[in-house]
Amino acid sequence: MSSSVAVAGASGYAGGELLRLLSTHPEFEVRTVTAHSSVGRRLGELHPNLHTLGDLVLQETSAETLAGHDLVFVALPHGHSGPLTDMLPDDVVVVDAGADHRLINENDWHRFYGGDWHGAWAYGLPELPRQESKQREWLREATRIAAPGCNVSAVSIALAPAVAAGLVETDDLVSVLSVGTSGAGRALRPGMLASEIMGSANAYKVGGTHRHIPEIVQDLRWAASGRGETSTADIRISFTPVLVPMSRGILATSTARLAVGATEDDLREAYAAAYGGERFIQVCEPGRFPATAEVLGSNLASIGLAVDHDARRLVAVSALDNLVKGTAGAAIQSANIALGLDEGAGLPIEGVAP
């Protein structure tokens, strides 16, 4: 029997992508979709690509509307899901695609987000290496799951194996990302207009101000020690996202100074050990680096590795679709694990080309 599913925040890009993937899931049946300003409208008016779900009518986003389902996905702006999910019954599996339940350190929440902190949930990046396991071990039978940030996934996946193996110095990490415009959400903003973004690229949230930084640090501390908040690992990263004229995708170029004695062979062995059995992470053969076009529409993250011998730095280039592996795909993958289903159920590996 299929699990009944509700998607809160179905009018946005993340909500729409959740519904696209859920529409073909063999074990989930979407019964309820909610929104705010679009209440009463047909889903197909907002997401005309969702042909099989288009006749669903958007309802008010409330605990009463969401309760009674087996599984609830929440795709609301940061700061909005915490008060709502606090009111949902314990027997409902809830996956939050926003940031409200990602950070284990309350001070980080107040510094980078502000407002009330609602506590951390099981973290939904299944492949993340921890000291002697993977993050998926913490997802089994979880009833509250926080899906990771899209930029975070691109950087954490790229650097975690090297950090876990002690092959890089963790106090000198640098990541520069090319990011598609859908990562900023669907709300109308002047800087997101086609006339503003087409033919241009611009850095934003420069100088250690981006909200995803504490989450990346948290991930890499887990990779370094497996002890989360009590970790003593000194993780320092200079993180700079660059908005580029594409609707989807993230290409992250992350570098780290090599530890004394670390070699390129050591690095490739560490990445093979970390991701060799993972269906949704691909490590490219030597000399090849991924492009965002290869992973669009896919739940796959692809990583290319090199060593800059003169600078003595690892260079890890990662590509993923911010709406799939970066958001909706990670949420569904985590829900599959929590419910004891095939981890890849409903999730595509093949990308869309051209």
XYZ file of C-alpha atoms in Angstrom:
354
model
C 0.000 0.000 0.000
C 1.376 3.423 -0.988
C 2.321 5.984 1.667
C 0.181 9.135 1.570
C 2.271 12.239 0.951
C 1.758 15.972 1.429
C 4.041 18.691 0.068
C 3.999 22.037 1.868
C 5.242 24.964 -0.174
C 4.323 23.286 -3.449
C 4.227 26.516 -5.445
C 8.000 27.125 -5.361
C 10.855 25.596 -7.315
C 11.839 23.127 -4.578
C 8.220 22.095 -4.042
C 7.706 21.672 -7.769
C 10.799 19.513 -8.089
C 9.702 17.366 -5.170
C 6.392 16.800 -6.937
C 8.052 16.002 -10.274
C 10.096 13.241 -8.646
C 7.278 12.028 -6.402
C 4.931 11.681 -9.387
C 6.783 8.536 -10.499
C 7.735 7.158 -7.073
C 6.551 3.547 -6.795
C 5.717 3.720 -3.063
C 4.479 7.295 -2.524
C 1.155 8.874 -3.486
C 0.848 12.661 -3.396
C -2.554 13.532 -1.961
C -2.152 17.076 -0.665
C -0.291 20.177 -1.817
C -0.217 23.462 0.084
C 0.872 27.026 -0.534
C 0.361 30.526 0.829
C -0.700 33.183 -1.665
C -1.734 30.583 -4.268
C -4.336 28.773 -2.131
C -7.287 27.630 -4.237
C -5.407 27.469 -7.518
C -4.760 24.281 -9.484
C -1.217 22.998 -9.238
C -1.035 22.864 -13.033
C -1.424 26.647 -13.234
C 1.860 27.104 -11.362
C 3.711 24.013 -12.597
C 2.392 23.235 -16.102
C 5.067 20.547 -16.452
C 3.366 18.422 -13.757
C 0.772 16.819 -16.001
C -0.299 13.921 -13.762
C -0.654 16.088 -10.647
C -1.958 19.243 -12.272
C -5.539 18.905 -11.015
C -4.559 18.964 -7.341
C -5.790 22.163 -5.667
C -3.418 24.073 -3.418
C -4.630 24.200 0.173
C -3.665 26.365 3.113
C -0.342 25.473 4.731
C -1.314 24.424 8.246
C -0.650 21.597 10.668
C -4.284 20.529 10.324
C -3.941 20.166 6.554
C -0.683 18.211 6.783
C -1.521 15.927 9.702
C -2.906 12.518 8.821
C -0.411 11.838 6.045
C 2.316 9.229 6.336
C 4.996 11.517 4.937
C 5.249 15.315 4.710
C 7.814 17.233 2.695
C 8.212 20.875 3.707
C 9.618 23.321 1.141
C 9.110 26.655 2.861
C 11.378 29.708 3.199
C 13.912 29.611 6.001
C 12.342 30.408 9.354
C 8.859 29.249 8.344
C 9.015 25.468 8.669
C 10.083 25.273 12.321
C 6.863 26.673 13.851
C 4.777 24.516 11.514
C 6.607 21.229 12.030
C 6.579 21.696 15.817
C 2.812 21.112 15.606
C 2.886 17.932 13.504
C 2.253 14.611 15.272
C 5.149 12.296 16.031
C 3.817 9.481 13.841
C 4.229 11.562 10.660
C 7.609 11.335 8.907
C 8.644 14.911 8.115
C 11.418 15.986 5.740
C 12.328 19.679 5.801
C 13.955 21.003 2.620
C 14.678 24.330 4.327
C 17.369 25.283 6.811
C 15.343 25.341 10.038
C 16.544 21.972 11.350
C 20.016 21.569 9.812
C 22.328 23.237 12.319
C 23.255 21.542 15.576
C 24.809 24.712 16.978
C 22.200 27.239 18.103
C 24.722 30.089 17.996
C 25.369 29.399 14.307
C 21.638 29.652 13.646
C 21.356 33.020 15.368
C 24.482 34.374 13.665
C 23.588 33.388 10.085
C 19.768 33.193 10.096
C 18.239 34.774 13.176
C 14.857 34.119 14.747
C 13.858 31.130 16.832
C 15.984 27.988 16.648
C 13.973 24.769 16.435
C 16.700 22.179 17.015
C 18.549 19.839 14.673
C 17.077 16.770 12.985
C 18.699 13.746 11.361
C 20.775 15.187 8.532
C 19.830 14.140 5.008
C 23.115 13.768 3.109
C 23.328 9.952 3.099
C 26.759 9.607 1.452
C 28.562 11.992 3.800
C 31.531 10.111 5.303
C 31.765 10.094 9.052
C 34.662 8.638 11.006
C 33.662 4.973 10.752
C 30.382 5.064 8.828
C 28.153 7.124 6.558
C 25.489 9.650 7.440
C 22.794 7.243 6.202
C 23.188 5.211 9.406
C 21.594 8.147 11.277
C 18.679 8.243 8.827
C 17.378 4.716 9.283
C 13.913 4.843 10.917
C 14.220 8.611 11.445
C 10.913 10.474 11.623
C 12.379 13.987 11.367
C 14.904 14.718 8.597
C 16.628 17.928 7.513
C 17.597 17.936 3.843
C 20.949 19.675 3.232
C 21.590 22.935 1.434
C 22.383 22.684 -2.277
C 25.688 24.588 -2.141
C 26.574 22.643 0.978
C 26.088 19.323 -0.790
C 28.364 20.347 -3.672
C 31.190 21.421 -1.346
C 30.816 18.772 1.369
C 30.694 15.866 -1.079
C 33.776 17.227 -2.830
C 35.957 17.690 0.255
C 34.726 15.195 2.869
C 36.734 12.102 1.767
C 40.011 14.038 1.854
C 39.124 15.536 5.237
C 38.046 12.164 6.659
C 41.302 10.550 5.532
C 43.449 13.343 6.987
C 44.966 14.123 3.592
C 44.381 17.895 3.645
C 44.835 20.752 6.096
C 41.352 21.742 7.172
C 42.175 25.307 8.223
C 42.790 26.444 4.629
C 39.829 25.411 2.478
C 38.577 27.482 -0.446
C 35.465 26.967 -2.564
C 34.151 29.076 -5.445
C 30.795 28.067 -6.924
C 28.965 28.838 -10.141
C 25.285 28.724 -9.176
C 22.097 28.714 -11.272
C 19.350 31.209 -10.563
C 16.756 28.687 -9.321
C 18.797 28.376 -6.135
C 17.470 31.808 -5.154
C 13.868 30.601 -5.235
C 10.875 31.672 -7.298
C 10.063 35.020 -5.696
C 10.364 37.970 -8.084
C 13.558 39.978 -7.497
C 15.122 42.615 -9.765
C 18.507 40.876 -9.712
C 16.925 37.676 -11.024
C 15.333 39.271 -14.100
C 16.586 37.910 -17.409
C 17.775 41.350 -18.479
C 19.915 41.553 -15.335
C 21.432 38.071 -15.299
C 21.788 37.094 -18.963
C 25.328 37.702 -20.218
C 26.605 38.449 -16.734
C 28.031 36.751 -13.638
C 28.268 38.225 -10.177
C 29.530 37.099 -6.792
C 27.201 37.442 -3.822
C 27.344 36.917 -0.056
C 31.101 37.500 -0.223
C 33.467 37.511 2.737
C 32.164 34.749 4.967
C 28.550 35.913 5.097
C 26.730 33.136 3.219
C 24.273 31.145 5.340
C 25.573 27.798 4.110
C 29.024 28.249 5.650
C 28.205 26.874 9.135
C 26.534 23.855 7.557
C 29.624 23.077 5.455
C 31.790 23.409 8.567
C 29.421 21.085 10.444
C 29.600 18.471 7.659
C 33.371 18.548 7.475
C 33.682 18.309 11.259
C 31.567 15.165 11.085
C 33.859 13.854 8.367
C 36.932 14.669 10.437
C 35.801 13.137 13.706
C 32.266 11.796 13.615
C 31.515 13.662 16.813
C 29.509 16.576 15.438
C 29.259 19.545 17.804
C 31.944 18.205 20.157
C 34.507 17.965 17.342
C 37.751 19.855 17.872
C 38.587 19.865 14.153
C 39.623 23.336 12.975
C 37.532 23.759 9.820
C 37.965 27.082 8.052
C 36.603 27.722 4.584
C 36.514 30.727 2.288
C 33.249 30.263 0.399
C 32.215 32.432 -2.560
C 29.120 31.725 -4.691
C 28.829 33.296 -8.143
C 25.448 33.681 -9.829
C 25.650 32.660 -13.494
C 23.055 32.737 -16.312
C 21.689 29.201 -16.095
C 18.459 28.083 -14.467
C 19.815 24.968 -12.747
C 23.070 23.535 -11.584
C 26.074 24.117 -9.346
C 29.715 23.761 -10.338
C 31.913 24.006 -7.238
C 35.690 24.266 -7.423
C 37.042 23.444 -3.972
C 40.699 23.411 -2.991
C 42.653 22.430 0.104
C 46.324 22.439 1.056
C 47.741 18.913 1.093
C 48.840 17.399 4.372
C 52.516 16.534 4.671
C 53.247 13.359 2.743
C 49.832 13.171 1.015
C 49.950 12.112 -2.632
C 47.503 12.085 -5.525
C 47.336 8.295 -5.294
C 46.366 8.601 -1.636
C 43.575 10.995 -2.551
C 42.170 8.809 -5.293
C 42.199 5.807 -2.961
C 40.323 7.819 -0.309
C 37.631 8.929 -2.776
C 37.288 5.421 -4.179
C 36.866 4.052 -0.651
C 34.303 6.728 0.252
C 32.195 6.646 -2.904
C 33.030 3.438 -4.748
C 29.730 1.794 -3.792
C 27.536 4.897 -4.047
C 25.007 4.970 -6.884
C 24.473 8.739 -6.720
C 28.082 9.937 -6.555
C 30.501 9.505 -9.428
C 34.245 10.135 -9.247
C 35.585 10.894 -12.706
C 38.595 9.155 -14.154
C 41.908 11.087 -13.952
C 42.001 14.071 -16.279
C 38.232 14.463 -16.615
C 36.079 17.030 -14.842
C 32.292 17.289 -14.749
C 30.000 19.884 -16.283
C 26.612 20.874 -14.928
C 24.918 19.783 -18.160
C 25.848 16.160 -17.396
C 23.767 16.015 -14.221
C 20.732 18.189 -14.951
C 17.541 16.424 -13.909
C 19.595 13.725 -12.175
C 20.171 12.820 -8.542
C 23.842 12.250 -9.382
C 26.754 14.331 -8.110
C 29.932 14.097 -10.170
C 33.447 14.910 -8.910
C 36.717 15.447 -10.764
C 40.019 15.447 -8.869
C 43.454 16.922 -9.509
C 46.517 17.968 -7.548
C 48.129 21.345 -8.158
C 51.675 20.215 -7.416
C 53.217 23.697 -7.412
C 50.643 25.011 -4.944
C 50.491 21.678 -3.059
C 46.689 21.747 -3.166
C 43.895 19.322 -3.866
C 41.475 20.598 -6.514
C 38.039 18.950 -6.396
C 35.471 20.037 -8.996
C 31.914 18.904 -8.258
C 28.722 19.274 -10.300
C 25.132 18.637 -9.294
C 21.600 19.781 -10.026
C 20.698 22.115 -7.172
C 17.009 21.199 -7.384
C 17.545 17.422 -7.458
C 20.630 16.132 -5.624
C 20.874 19.546 -3.973
C 17.303 19.609 -2.636
C 14.371 17.413 -3.683
C 16.385 14.336 -4.604
C 18.266 14.381 -1.296
C 14.967 14.762 0.565
C 13.375 11.773 -1.192
C 16.538 9.665 -0.950
C 16.612 10.296 2.799
C 12.907 9.486 3.163
C 13.457 6.222 1.292
C 16.178 5.257 3.775
C 14.105 6.244 6.804
C 11.174 4.135 5.624
C 13.288 1.086 4.732
C 12.683 1.395 0.968
C 15.107 1.087 -1.906
C 17.286 4.170 -1.484
C 17.023 5.059 -5.150
C 13.256 4.640 -5.530
C 11.842 7.397 -7.710
C 15.230 9.000 -8.314
C 16.848 9.318 -11.775
C 20.539 8.756 -12.374
C 20.487 9.707 -16.043
C 20.656 13.408 -16.837
C 18.793 15.391 -19.487
C 20.650 16.397 -22.643
C 21.054 18.623 -24.512
